[in-house]
Amino acid sequence: MALTRRIVAALLLAVGTLAALPLPAQQRFIVVASTTSTEQSGLFGHLLPAFTRATGIQVRVVALGTGQALDTGRRGDADVVFVHDRAAEDRFVAEGWGVDRRDVMYNDFVIVGPKSDPAKVAGSKDVANALKSIAAAQAPFVSRGDKSGTHAAELRYWKDAGVDLAAQKGSWYRETGSGMGPALNTASSMNAYLLADRGTWLNFRNRGDLAILVEGDRKLFNPYGVMLVNPAKHPHVKKADGEAFIDWLTSPEGQASIAGYKIGGEQLFFPSAKK
Amino acid sequence: MNTVGLALAEALHLIAGGDAKLVAIVALSLRVSATSIVVGTLVAMPLGALLAVTSFRGQRAAIVTLNALLGLPSVVVGLAVYLLLSRAGPLGSFGILFTPAAMVIAQAILVLPLIAALTRQAISDAWQETREQLRSLGAGPFASATALLWDLRFSLVTIVLAGFGRAVSEVGAVMIVGGNIDGVTRVMTTAIALETSKGDLPLALGLGFVLLAIVLALNVVAHLTREAVQRHHG
């Protein structure tokens, strides 16, 4: 009996200690709703420590698709939103959910596909033509299908190409409803084409037989914007600390830090804040 | 080397390396799941035991419902807790969305039906055998439930471990309510999902092996403890 009691007491003590351990040092922090492309490309891992060192403010990033990130801001669950879908961002600000929107940086999209290239698009610089060829060849194409910024851009490019997806999509067009990484995994396993942001592609390991086939079209430009969730709508928003983050991102220091992020010597994001 | 080989090597490397970041992620996983199990057990075991020793109108419906809840998808629990805790939701003013506390709540809700249903089953079987005896001693439902819970304490450990396994291994709920924030709410399962997203399959699978090793170690300890205690009692 004594042994049982001792063991039970020890177990209770262990569990109690586990549960009662203090949370990681309560410090100043903001919640930033952002996109999978900024998180999975590794940019935040490079950028945020510099900001925290400069200001003492910790940044908690929740990485979602652009549509979902904006929704998180709309519900008041984030202080700052950092995304890439200009039309949706402007709507977000116009509806009064966000304030102080600023340009931060851009990167570009690329069309990735199998090296065997059944639709013969390799080397092209014209995204509209490339998509036309893919649709004509009915070559497998993986779509994000998740209302992310990349998904919105993809739909714009199909429109530019004059391809009416609703009428023409068949089994070759596969909507995965997933983030950039999972979509890349899917494309890699079925040797399909897809639209990816360059950052996530460069940081992606499971490439299989995929390679960049189309790049360099001016239309593939992919700008990122940052904005504060409107404190007038959500009074608990950390206005001062959120603004400090926005100010730092667009400051010469923050911009230099963005330009300094490289993978294999290649720069991923290009600063674009206006002075 | 193939992916599985690479993953095993990665797992060994991770465990041997004792990487500080990995240790923190493992510690958070254990802490969140242990807390949710304590909360879930304290609510679910008395509930399951009472459901076994009492009889009331609608009891069969209650039992069937409870068993059906075992199939509750974790992502649905996550979504419900998210909507509750979101600033736009009824409990938003507490501001605990995207914190470990939110993850504990989601996991506790997730394991509650599991622990309650298994407890009810175990107690119900014992109740059939001891019912007359307990009644003749004048024990009411609460006393009977308590007595049976104590009698079956060794079997109940297995139920708690099953609940812990469910909690520590689920990803859908903690991803939604925790947000997989680096250093704050990133646990083993969400880290595995993230590395899979990055296409780093060996690292993802390696983390999976680490998780498996931890759960295995816990089960070994629990098993040995139970054996030692039972032997001691003769």
Short mmCIF file of C-alpha atoms in Angstrom, two decimals:
data_model
loop_
_atom_site.label_atom_id
_atom_site.label_comp_id
_atom_site.label_asym_id
_atom_site.label_seq_id
_atom_site.Cartn_x
_atom_site.Cartn_y
_atom_site.Cartn_z
CA MET A 1 0.00 0.00 0.00
CA ALA A 2 2.78 2.38 0.94
CA LEU A 3 4.50 1.71 -2.36
CA THR A 4 1.29 2.38 -4.34
CA ARG A 5 0.76 5.61 -2.51
CA ARG A 6 4.33 6.69 -3.13
CA ILE A 7 4.09 5.90 -6.83
CA VAL A 8 0.74 7.61 -7.21
CA ALA A 9 2.07 10.62 -5.35
CA ALA A 10 5.15 10.72 -7.58
CA LEU A 11 3.04 10.48 -10.73
CA LEU A 12 0.67 13.21 -9.55
CA LEU A 13 3.62 15.38 -8.66
CA ALA A 14 5.19 14.84 -12.09
CA VAL A 15 2.01 15.65 -13.95
CA GLY A 16 1.30 18.62 -11.71
CA THR A 17 4.76 20.01 -12.31
CA LEU A 18 4.39 19.54 -16.04
CA ALA A 19 1.09 21.37 -16.03
CA ALA A 20 2.19 24.13 -13.69
CA LEU A 21 5.47 24.99 -15.40
CA PRO A 22 5.44 28.68 -16.21
CA LEU A 23 4.68 29.58 -19.79
CA PRO A 24 7.71 30.65 -21.81
CA ALA A 25 8.74 34.01 -20.38
CA GLN A 26 5.79 36.34 -20.79
CA GLN A 27 7.20 39.02 -23.01
CA ARG A 28 5.78 41.58 -25.39
CA PHE A 29 4.49 39.89 -28.48
CA ILE A 30 2.27 40.45 -31.48
CA VAL A 31 0.40 37.89 -33.56
CA VAL A 32 1.00 38.15 -37.30
CA ALA A 33 -1.26 36.26 -39.71
CA SER A 34 0.81 35.56 -42.75
CA THR A 35 1.16 33.22 -45.66
CA THR A 36 2.67 29.80 -46.03
CA SER A 37 5.06 31.19 -48.66
CA THR A 38 6.77 33.56 -46.20
CA GLU A 39 6.97 30.90 -43.49
CA GLN A 40 7.91 27.89 -45.62
CA SER A 41 10.48 29.79 -47.66
CA GLY A 42 12.33 30.38 -44.39
CA LEU A 43 12.13 34.18 -44.63
CA PHE A 44 10.59 34.65 -41.19
CA GLY A 45 13.26 32.52 -39.56
CA HIS A 46 15.78 34.98 -40.97
CA LEU A 47 13.84 38.23 -40.44
CA LEU A 48 12.10 37.96 -37.09
CA PRO A 49 15.10 37.43 -34.79
CA ALA A 50 16.54 40.71 -36.13
CA PHE A 51 13.29 42.55 -35.37
CA THR A 52 13.05 41.03 -31.89
CA ARG A 53 16.65 42.01 -31.18
CA ALA A 54 15.96 45.58 -32.31
CA THR A 55 12.70 46.10 -30.41
CA GLY A 56 12.27 43.39 -27.77
CA ILE A 57 8.93 42.45 -29.35
CA GLN A 58 8.38 38.77 -30.11
CA VAL A 59 6.48 37.97 -33.29
CA ARG A 60 4.14 34.97 -33.29
CA VAL A 61 3.48 33.98 -36.87
CA VAL A 62 0.43 31.96 -37.84
CA ALA A 63 1.06 30.80 -41.41
CA LEU A 64 -2.09 30.39 -43.51
CA GLY A 65 -3.23 31.05 -47.05
CA THR A 66 -3.79 34.73 -47.86
CA GLY A 67 -7.61 34.35 -47.79
CA GLN A 68 -7.53 32.66 -44.40
CA ALA A 69 -4.94 35.10 -43.03
CA LEU A 70 -7.18 38.04 -43.92
CA ASP A 71 -10.11 36.24 -42.28
CA THR A 72 -8.04 35.78 -39.13
CA GLY A 73 -7.46 39.54 -39.13
CA ARG A 74 -11.15 40.20 -39.75
CA ARG A 75 -12.04 38.11 -36.68
CA GLY A 76 -9.53 40.06 -34.63
CA ASP A 77 -7.28 37.08 -33.95
CA ALA A 78 -4.15 38.78 -35.27
CA ASP A 79 -2.59 42.23 -34.80
CA VAL A 80 -0.90 42.44 -38.17
CA VAL A 81 -1.61 40.80 -41.53
CA PHE A 82 1.23 40.19 -44.00
CA VAL A 83 0.00 38.72 -47.29
CA HIS A 84 0.16 38.78 -51.08
CA ASP A 85 -3.08 39.41 -52.94
CA ARG A 86 -3.36 43.08 -53.76
CA ALA A 87 -7.04 42.98 -54.76
CA ALA A 88 -8.06 41.18 -51.55
CA GLU A 89 -5.84 43.47 -49.45
CA ASP A 90 -7.45 46.59 -50.91
CA ARG A 91 -10.88 45.13 -50.18
CA PHE A 92 -9.77 44.36 -46.60
CA VAL A 93 -8.71 47.98 -46.10
CA ALA A 94 -11.74 49.43 -47.92
CA GLU A 95 -14.08 47.47 -45.65
CA GLY A 96 -12.35 49.01 -42.66
CA TRP A 97 -10.70 45.84 -41.30
CA GLY A 98 -7.16 46.99 -41.93
CA VAL A 99 -5.30 50.29 -41.75
CA ASP A 100 -1.91 51.60 -42.77
CA ARG A 101 -1.28 49.14 -45.63
CA ARG A 102 2.25 49.31 -47.00
CA ASP A 103 4.24 47.64 -49.74
CA VAL A 104 7.02 45.52 -48.30
CA MET A 105 8.63 43.36 -50.95
CA TYR A 106 7.98 41.20 -53.95
CA ASN A 107 9.11 37.92 -55.32
CA ASP A 108 7.88 36.14 -58.39
CA PHE A 109 5.89 33.11 -59.39
CA VAL A 110 7.30 30.41 -61.62
CA ILE A 111 5.67 27.58 -63.50
CA VAL A 112 7.18 24.33 -62.34
CA GLY A 113 6.68 21.11 -64.24
CA PRO A 114 8.17 17.76 -65.22
CA LYS A 115 11.47 17.86 -67.09
CA SER A 116 9.88 15.69 -69.81
CA ASP A 117 7.58 18.69 -70.44
CA PRO A 118 4.64 17.10 -72.33
CA ALA A 119 3.08 20.52 -73.01
CA LYS A 120 6.34 21.92 -74.44
CA VAL A 121 6.46 25.12 -72.40
CA ALA A 122 10.08 25.08 -71.20
CA GLY A 123 12.03 28.26 -71.82
CA SER A 124 8.94 30.33 -72.52
CA LYS A 125 8.65 33.71 -70.86
CA ASP A 126 4.95 34.09 -71.56
CA VAL A 127 2.79 32.71 -68.80
CA ALA A 128 -0.45 33.04 -70.79
CA ASN A 129 0.93 31.05 -73.72
CA ALA A 130 2.34 28.41 -71.41
CA LEU A 131 -1.01 27.87 -69.69
CA LYS A 132 -2.73 27.71 -73.07
CA SER A 133 -0.35 24.91 -74.12
CA ILE A 134 -0.88 23.04 -70.85
CA ALA A 135 -4.66 23.20 -71.23
CA ALA A 136 -4.45 22.19 -74.90
CA ALA A 137 -2.21 19.21 -74.07
CA GLN A 138 -4.44 18.38 -71.06
CA ALA A 139 -1.22 17.86 -69.16
CA PRO A 140 -1.72 17.27 -65.40
CA PHE A 141 -1.83 20.59 -63.53
CA VAL A 142 -2.04 20.92 -59.75
CA SER A 143 -3.94 23.90 -58.39
CA ARG A 144 -3.76 25.12 -54.78
CA GLY A 145 -7.53 25.56 -54.77
CA ASP A 146 -7.39 27.13 -51.29
CA LYS A 147 -8.18 30.81 -51.87
CA SER A 148 -4.57 31.71 -51.16
CA GLY A 149 -2.75 34.56 -52.88
CA THR A 150 -1.06 32.07 -55.18
CA HIS A 151 -4.41 30.50 -56.04
CA ALA A 152 -5.88 33.93 -56.81
CA ALA A 153 -2.90 34.69 -59.07
CA GLU A 154 -3.25 31.35 -60.85
CA LEU A 155 -6.91 32.03 -61.60
CA ARG A 156 -5.94 35.46 -62.98
CA TYR A 157 -3.37 33.88 -65.30
CA TRP A 158 -5.87 31.33 -66.64
CA LYS A 159 -8.20 34.20 -67.41
CA ASP A 160 -5.40 36.08 -69.19
CA ALA A 161 -4.69 32.95 -71.20
CA GLY A 162 -8.27 32.84 -72.34
CA VAL A 163 -8.80 29.42 -70.79
CA ASP A 164 -12.27 29.04 -69.35
CA LEU A 165 -11.53 26.66 -66.47
CA ALA A 166 -15.18 26.02 -65.68
CA ALA A 167 -15.70 24.65 -69.19
CA GLN A 168 -12.30 23.14 -69.90
CA LYS A 169 -11.14 21.61 -66.67
CA GLY A 170 -11.15 17.87 -66.68
CA SER A 171 -9.24 15.22 -64.84
CA TRP A 172 -5.99 16.94 -65.85
CA TYR A 173 -6.77 19.92 -63.58
CA ARG A 174 -6.44 18.87 -59.95
CA GLU A 175 -7.48 21.14 -57.11
CA THR A 176 -5.76 20.00 -53.92
CA GLY A 177 -7.10 22.57 -51.46
CA SER A 178 -3.74 22.69 -49.73
CA GLY A 179 -0.78 24.94 -48.99
CA MET A 180 2.17 25.55 -51.30
CA GLY A 181 4.32 22.77 -49.87
CA PRO A 182 1.67 20.03 -49.93
CA ALA A 183 0.69 21.11 -53.47
CA LEU A 184 4.35 20.78 -54.51
CA ASN A 185 4.49 17.32 -52.93
CA THR A 186 1.41 16.33 -54.93
CA ALA A 187 2.78 17.73 -58.19
CA SER A 188 6.11 16.03 -57.58
CA SER A 189 4.47 12.65 -57.10
CA MET A 190 2.32 12.91 -60.22
CA ASN A 191 4.72 14.84 -62.43
CA ALA A 192 2.27 17.69 -62.86
CA TYR A 193 2.67 21.36 -63.69
CA LEU A 194 1.88 23.98 -61.08
CA LEU A 195 2.30 27.63 -60.24
CA ALA A 196 4.62 28.16 -57.29
CA ASP A 197 6.24 31.12 -55.60
CA ARG A 198 9.97 31.07 -56.13
CA GLY A 199 10.79 31.23 -52.43
CA THR A 200 8.93 28.08 -51.45
CA TRP A 201 10.27 26.28 -54.54
CA LEU A 202 13.86 27.13 -53.67
CA ASN A 203 13.39 25.90 -50.13
CA PHE A 204 11.54 22.75 -51.24
CA ARG A 205 13.39 19.46 -50.96
CA ASN A 206 11.16 16.78 -52.43
CA ARG A 207 11.44 17.96 -56.04
CA GLY A 208 11.51 14.61 -57.78
CA ASP A 209 11.55 15.23 -61.52
CA LEU A 210 10.24 18.80 -61.35
CA ALA A 211 12.08 21.90 -62.54
CA ILE A 212 11.31 25.56 -63.27
CA LEU A 213 10.02 25.73 -66.85
CA VAL A 214 8.55 29.23 -67.18
CA GLU A 215 9.89 32.34 -65.46
CA GLY A 216 10.64 35.99 -66.05
CA ASP A 217 7.25 37.20 -67.33
CA ARG A 218 6.48 40.62 -65.84
CA LYS A 219 3.00 39.35 -65.03
CA LEU A 220 4.53 36.83 -62.62
CA PHE A 221 5.47 39.65 -60.26
CA ASN A 222 4.13 38.85 -56.76
CA PRO A 223 3.97 41.82 -54.35
CA TYR A 224 3.53 41.47 -50.58
CA GLY A 225 1.77 44.00 -48.37
CA VAL A 226 1.58 44.46 -44.61
CA MET A 227 -1.19 46.16 -42.62
CA LEU A 228 -2.42 46.67 -39.08
CA VAL A 229 -5.76 45.17 -38.08
CA ASN A 230 -7.99 48.16 -37.41
CA PRO A 231 -7.94 48.92 -33.66
CA ALA A 232 -11.23 50.78 -34.10
CA LYS A 233 -12.88 47.44 -34.99
CA HIS A 234 -10.88 45.34 -32.54
CA PRO A 235 -9.82 47.38 -29.50
CA HIS A 236 -7.49 44.69 -28.16
CA VAL A 237 -5.19 44.98 -31.21
CA LYS A 238 -1.68 45.89 -30.08
CA LYS A 239 -1.48 49.10 -32.04
CA ALA A 240 1.90 50.43 -30.92
CA ASP A 241 3.75 47.12 -31.19
CA GLY A 242 2.03 46.21 -34.45
CA GLU A 243 3.00 49.56 -35.93
CA ALA A 244 6.54 49.08 -34.70
CA PHE A 245 6.68 45.87 -36.75
CA ILE A 246 5.27 47.55 -39.87
CA ASP A 247 7.67 50.49 -39.45
CA TRP A 248 10.64 48.18 -39.03
CA LEU A 249 9.74 46.03 -42.05
CA THR A 250 9.61 49.12 -44.25
CA SER A 251 12.64 50.81 -42.67
CA PRO A 252 16.06 50.70 -44.36
CA GLU A 253 17.15 48.14 -41.76
CA GLY A 254 14.20 45.81 -42.34
CA GLN A 255 14.44 46.18 -46.09
CA ALA A 256 18.16 45.35 -46.01
CA SER A 257 17.38 42.27 -43.94
CA ILE A 258 14.80 41.10 -46.53
CA ALA A 259 17.31 41.61 -49.36
CA GLY A 260 19.89 39.67 -47.37
CA TYR A 261 17.90 36.44 -47.24
CA LYS A 262 19.40 34.02 -49.74
CA ILE A 263 19.19 30.33 -50.46
CA GLY A 264 22.14 28.86 -52.34
CA GLY A 265 23.30 32.40 -53.17
CA GLU A 266 19.95 33.30 -54.72
CA GLN A 267 17.97 36.24 -53.36
CA LEU A 268 14.32 35.31 -52.70
CA PHE A 269 12.55 38.56 -51.91
CA PHE A 270 13.14 42.06 -53.24
CA PRO A 271 12.40 45.04 -50.98
CA SER A 272 9.87 47.48 -52.38
CA ALA A 273 8.83 49.80 -49.56
CA LYS A 274 8.30 53.37 -50.62
CA LYS A 275 10.39 55.96 -48.85
CA MET B 1 19.67 5.37 -48.91
CA ASN B 2 15.88 5.33 -49.24
CA THR B 3 13.57 7.73 -47.43
CA VAL B 4 12.87 5.39 -44.51
CA GLY B 5 16.57 4.75 -44.00
CA LEU B 6 17.28 8.47 -44.14
CA ALA B 7 14.43 9.09 -41.71
CA LEU B 8 15.74 6.53 -39.23
CA ALA B 9 19.19 8.06 -39.43
CA GLU B 10 17.63 11.49 -38.97
CA ALA B 11 15.65 10.28 -35.93
CA LEU B 12 18.74 8.79 -34.28
CA HIS B 13 20.66 11.95 -35.05
CA LEU B 14 17.87 14.10 -33.54
CA ILE B 15 17.64 12.00 -30.38
CA ALA B 16 21.40 11.74 -29.91
CA GLY B 17 21.94 15.41 -30.70
CA GLY B 18 19.52 16.61 -28.01
CA ASP B 19 18.83 19.70 -30.13
CA ALA B 20 17.43 22.41 -27.82
CA LYS B 21 14.65 23.30 -30.21
CA LEU B 22 13.53 19.69 -30.54
CA VAL B 23 13.61 19.24 -26.76
CA ALA B 24 11.38 22.29 -26.36
CA ILE B 25 8.92 20.96 -28.94
CA VAL B 26 8.82 17.53 -27.28
CA ALA B 27 8.39 19.12 -23.83
CA LEU B 28 5.49 21.25 -25.07
CA SER B 29 3.84 18.22 -26.69
CA LEU B 30 4.04 16.24 -23.46
CA ARG B 31 2.95 19.15 -21.32
CA VAL B 32 -0.08 20.04 -23.41
CA SER B 33 -1.21 16.43 -23.74
CA ALA B 34 -0.54 15.56 -20.08
CA THR B 35 -2.55 18.56 -18.92
CA SER B 36 -5.42 17.78 -21.25
CA ILE B 37 -5.42 14.17 -20.07
CA VAL B 38 -5.59 15.21 -16.41
CA VAL B 39 -8.50 17.55 -17.16
CA GLY B 40 -10.19 15.03 -19.44
CA THR B 41 -9.79 12.16 -16.97
CA LEU B 42 -11.11 14.12 -14.01
CA VAL B 43 -14.29 14.85 -15.94
CA ALA B 44 -14.68 11.71 -18.01
CA MET B 45 -13.96 8.91 -15.51
CA PRO B 46 -16.61 9.85 -12.94
CA LEU B 47 -18.99 10.46 -15.83
CA GLY B 48 -18.30 7.05 -17.38
CA ALA B 49 -18.53 5.28 -14.02
CA LEU B 50 -21.83 6.91 -13.08
CA LEU B 51 -23.23 6.09 -16.49
CA ALA B 52 -22.38 2.44 -15.77
CA VAL B 53 -23.88 2.10 -12.27
CA THR B 54 -27.03 4.17 -12.61
CA SER B 55 -30.06 3.60 -14.76
CA PHE B 56 -32.25 6.35 -16.07
CA ARG B 57 -34.53 7.11 -18.97
CA GLY B 58 -32.57 7.74 -22.14
CA GLN B 59 -29.52 5.96 -20.77
CA ARG B 60 -29.13 3.78 -23.86
CA ALA B 61 -29.36 6.83 -26.08
CA ALA B 62 -26.69 8.51 -23.92
CA ILE B 63 -24.40 5.47 -24.23
CA VAL B 64 -24.85 5.22 -27.99
CA THR B 65 -24.19 8.96 -28.36
CA LEU B 66 -21.08 8.70 -26.21
CA ASN B 67 -19.75 5.80 -28.29
CA ALA B 68 -20.53 7.64 -31.51
CA LEU B 69 -18.53 10.64 -30.27
CA LEU B 70 -15.43 8.40 -30.42
CA GLY B 71 -15.52 9.05 -34.14
CA LEU B 72 -15.39 12.81 -33.71
CA PRO B 73 -12.82 14.15 -36.19
CA SER B 74 -10.18 16.20 -34.41
CA VAL B 75 -10.39 18.93 -37.02
CA VAL B 76 -14.06 19.47 -36.14
CA VAL B 77 -13.17 19.78 -32.46
CA GLY B 78 -10.45 22.23 -33.46
CA LEU B 79 -12.83 24.31 -35.52
CA ALA B 80 -15.44 24.42 -32.75
CA VAL B 81 -12.86 25.47 -30.15
CA TYR B 82 -11.45 28.00 -32.61
CA LEU B 83 -14.86 29.61 -33.08
CA LEU B 84 -15.39 29.66 -29.30
CA LEU B 85 -12.03 31.24 -28.50
CA SER B 86 -11.72 33.58 -31.47
CA ARG B 87 -11.97 37.27 -30.63
CA ALA B 88 -15.20 37.29 -32.60
CA GLY B 89 -16.51 34.31 -30.57
CA PRO B 90 -18.17 34.07 -27.14
CA LEU B 91 -14.94 33.44 -25.18
CA GLY B 92 -12.80 35.77 -27.28
CA SER B 93 -12.15 38.25 -24.50
CA PHE B 94 -9.83 35.78 -22.74
CA GLY B 95 -7.44 36.09 -25.66
CA ILE B 96 -6.19 32.51 -25.43
CA LEU B 97 -6.48 31.54 -29.10
CA PHE B 98 -3.05 30.58 -30.48
CA THR B 99 -1.72 29.69 -27.00
CA PRO B 100 -1.00 26.31 -25.36
CA ALA B 101 -4.12 26.79 -23.20
CA ALA B 102 -6.29 26.64 -26.30
CA MET B 103 -4.56 23.42 -27.33
CA VAL B 104 -5.21 21.89 -23.90
CA ILE B 105 -8.92 22.71 -24.18
CA ALA B 106 -9.18 21.19 -27.64
CA GLN B 107 -7.35 17.99 -26.66
CA ALA B 108 -9.32 17.63 -23.42
CA ILE B 109 -12.58 17.77 -25.41
CA LEU B 110 -11.14 15.31 -27.89
CA VAL B 111 -10.19 12.66 -25.29
CA LEU B 112 -13.26 13.11 -23.09
CA PRO B 113 -15.59 10.78 -25.05
CA LEU B 114 -12.82 8.21 -25.43
CA ILE B 115 -12.04 8.02 -21.71
CA ALA B 116 -15.70 8.18 -20.68
CA ALA B 117 -16.79 5.45 -23.10
CA LEU B 118 -13.95 3.05 -22.22
CA THR B 119 -14.41 3.70 -18.49
CA ARG B 120 -18.13 3.06 -18.77
CA GLN B 121 -17.49 -0.23 -20.51
CA ALA B 122 -14.92 -1.41 -17.96
CA ILE B 123 -17.00 -0.36 -14.94
CA SER B 124 -20.17 -1.79 -16.46
CA ASP B 125 -18.60 -5.26 -16.75
CA ALA B 126 -17.43 -5.17 -13.13
CA TRP B 127 -20.78 -3.79 -12.01
CA GLN B 128 -22.59 -6.86 -13.34
CA GLU B 129 -20.50 -9.05 -11.04
CA THR B 130 -20.48 -6.96 -7.88
CA ARG B 131 -23.81 -5.21 -8.07
CA GLU B 132 -25.60 -7.40 -5.45
CA GLN B 133 -22.70 -7.26 -3.09
CA LEU B 134 -22.40 -3.47 -3.28
CA ARG B 135 -26.15 -3.08 -2.90
CA SER B 136 -26.22 -5.30 0.18
CA LEU B 137 -23.58 -3.04 1.69
CA GLY B 138 -25.96 -0.16 1.15
CA ALA B 139 -23.77 1.63 -1.39
CA GLY B 140 -25.49 4.28 -3.51
CA PRO B 141 -24.46 5.14 -7.08
CA PHE B 142 -21.67 7.53 -6.04
CA ALA B 143 -20.19 5.12 -3.51
CA SER B 144 -20.48 2.22 -5.98
CA ALA B 145 -18.85 4.24 -8.77
CA THR B 146 -16.01 5.30 -6.48
CA ALA B 147 -15.46 1.77 -5.19
CA LEU B 148 -15.40 0.29 -8.69
CA LEU B 149 -13.07 3.00 -10.01
CA TRP B 150 -10.66 2.19 -7.20
CA ASP B 151 -10.97 -1.56 -7.77
CA LEU B 152 -10.25 -1.20 -11.46
CA ARG B 153 -7.51 1.40 -11.12
CA PHE B 154 -4.94 -0.77 -12.88
CA SER B 155 -7.15 -1.35 -15.91
CA LEU B 156 -8.01 2.33 -16.00
CA VAL B 157 -4.33 3.18 -16.49
CA THR B 158 -4.58 1.60 -19.93
CA ILE B 159 -7.53 3.83 -20.72
CA VAL B 160 -5.64 6.92 -19.65
CA LEU B 161 -2.72 5.84 -21.85
CA ALA B 162 -5.07 5.33 -24.79
CA GLY B 163 -6.39 8.85 -24.23
CA PHE B 164 -2.86 10.21 -24.03
CA GLY B 165 -2.02 8.47 -27.29
CA ARG B 166 -4.99 10.07 -29.00
CA ALA B 167 -4.12 13.51 -27.61
CA VAL B 168 -0.42 13.52 -28.35
CA SER B 169 -0.82 12.13 -31.87
CA GLU B 170 -3.58 14.34 -33.24
CA VAL B 171 -2.72 17.24 -35.51
CA GLY B 172 -5.98 18.70 -36.85
CA ALA B 173 -7.19 20.42 -33.70
CA VAL B 174 -3.91 21.79 -32.36
CA MET B 175 -2.98 23.13 -35.79
CA ILE B 176 -6.15 25.24 -35.92
CA VAL B 177 -6.32 26.48 -32.32
CA GLY B 178 -2.56 26.69 -31.72
CA GLY B 179 -1.50 28.06 -35.09
CA ASN B 180 1.80 26.11 -35.11
CA ILE B 181 3.70 29.20 -33.90
CA ASP B 182 7.43 28.59 -33.71
CA GLY B 183 8.55 28.39 -30.08
CA VAL B 184 5.04 28.97 -28.68
CA THR B 185 2.53 26.43 -29.96
CA ARG B 186 4.59 24.18 -32.20
CA VAL B 187 4.29 20.57 -31.03
CA MET B 188 5.55 17.31 -32.51
CA THR B 189 2.61 16.70 -34.82
CA THR B 190 2.42 20.23 -36.22
CA ALA B 191 6.21 20.24 -36.70
CA ILE B 192 5.86 17.01 -38.68
CA ALA B 193 3.11 18.57 -40.81
CA LEU B 194 5.32 21.63 -41.42
CA GLU B 195 8.36 19.62 -42.48
CA THR B 196 6.15 17.57 -44.79
CA SER B 197 4.98 20.85 -46.33
CA LYS B 198 8.56 21.86 -46.91
CA GLY B 199 9.13 18.59 -48.71
CA ASP B 200 11.72 17.53 -46.13
CA LEU B 201 10.23 14.05 -45.87
CA PRO B 202 13.17 12.38 -44.07
CA LEU B 203 13.13 15.01 -41.31
CA ALA B 204 9.33 14.77 -41.05
CA LEU B 205 9.42 11.00 -40.77
CA GLY B 206 12.38 11.24 -38.38
CA LEU B 207 10.30 13.46 -36.08
CA GLY B 208 7.57 10.84 -36.40
CA PHE B 209 9.96 8.17 -35.12
CA VAL B 210 10.94 10.40 -32.22
CA LEU B 211 7.26 10.81 -31.30
CA LEU B 212 6.77 7.06 -31.53
CA ALA B 213 9.79 6.45 -29.30
CA ILE B 214 8.46 8.82 -26.64
CA VAL B 215 5.01 7.26 -26.58
CA LEU B 216 6.60 3.82 -26.45
CA ALA B 217 8.83 4.84 -23.53
CA LEU B 218 5.83 6.18 -21.62
CA ASN B 219 3.94 2.95 -22.15
CA VAL B 220 6.88 0.88 -20.97
CA VAL B 221 7.14 2.94 -17.79
CA ALA B 222 3.41 2.64 -17.17
CA HIS B 223 3.48 -1.10 -17.77
CA LEU B 224 6.44 -1.68 -15.46
CA THR B 225 4.90 0.48 -12.75
CA ARG B 226 1.68 -1.46 -12.95
CA GLU B 227 3.48 -4.79 -12.74
CA ALA B 228 5.59 -3.67 -9.80
CA VAL B 229 2.58 -2.41 -7.89
CA GLN B 230 0.52 -5.52 -8.59
CA ARG B 231 3.37 -7.77 -7.53
CA HIS B 232 3.74 -5.79 -4.35
CA HIS B 233 0.06 -6.29 -3.63
CA GLY B 234 0.39 -9.99 -4.29
#
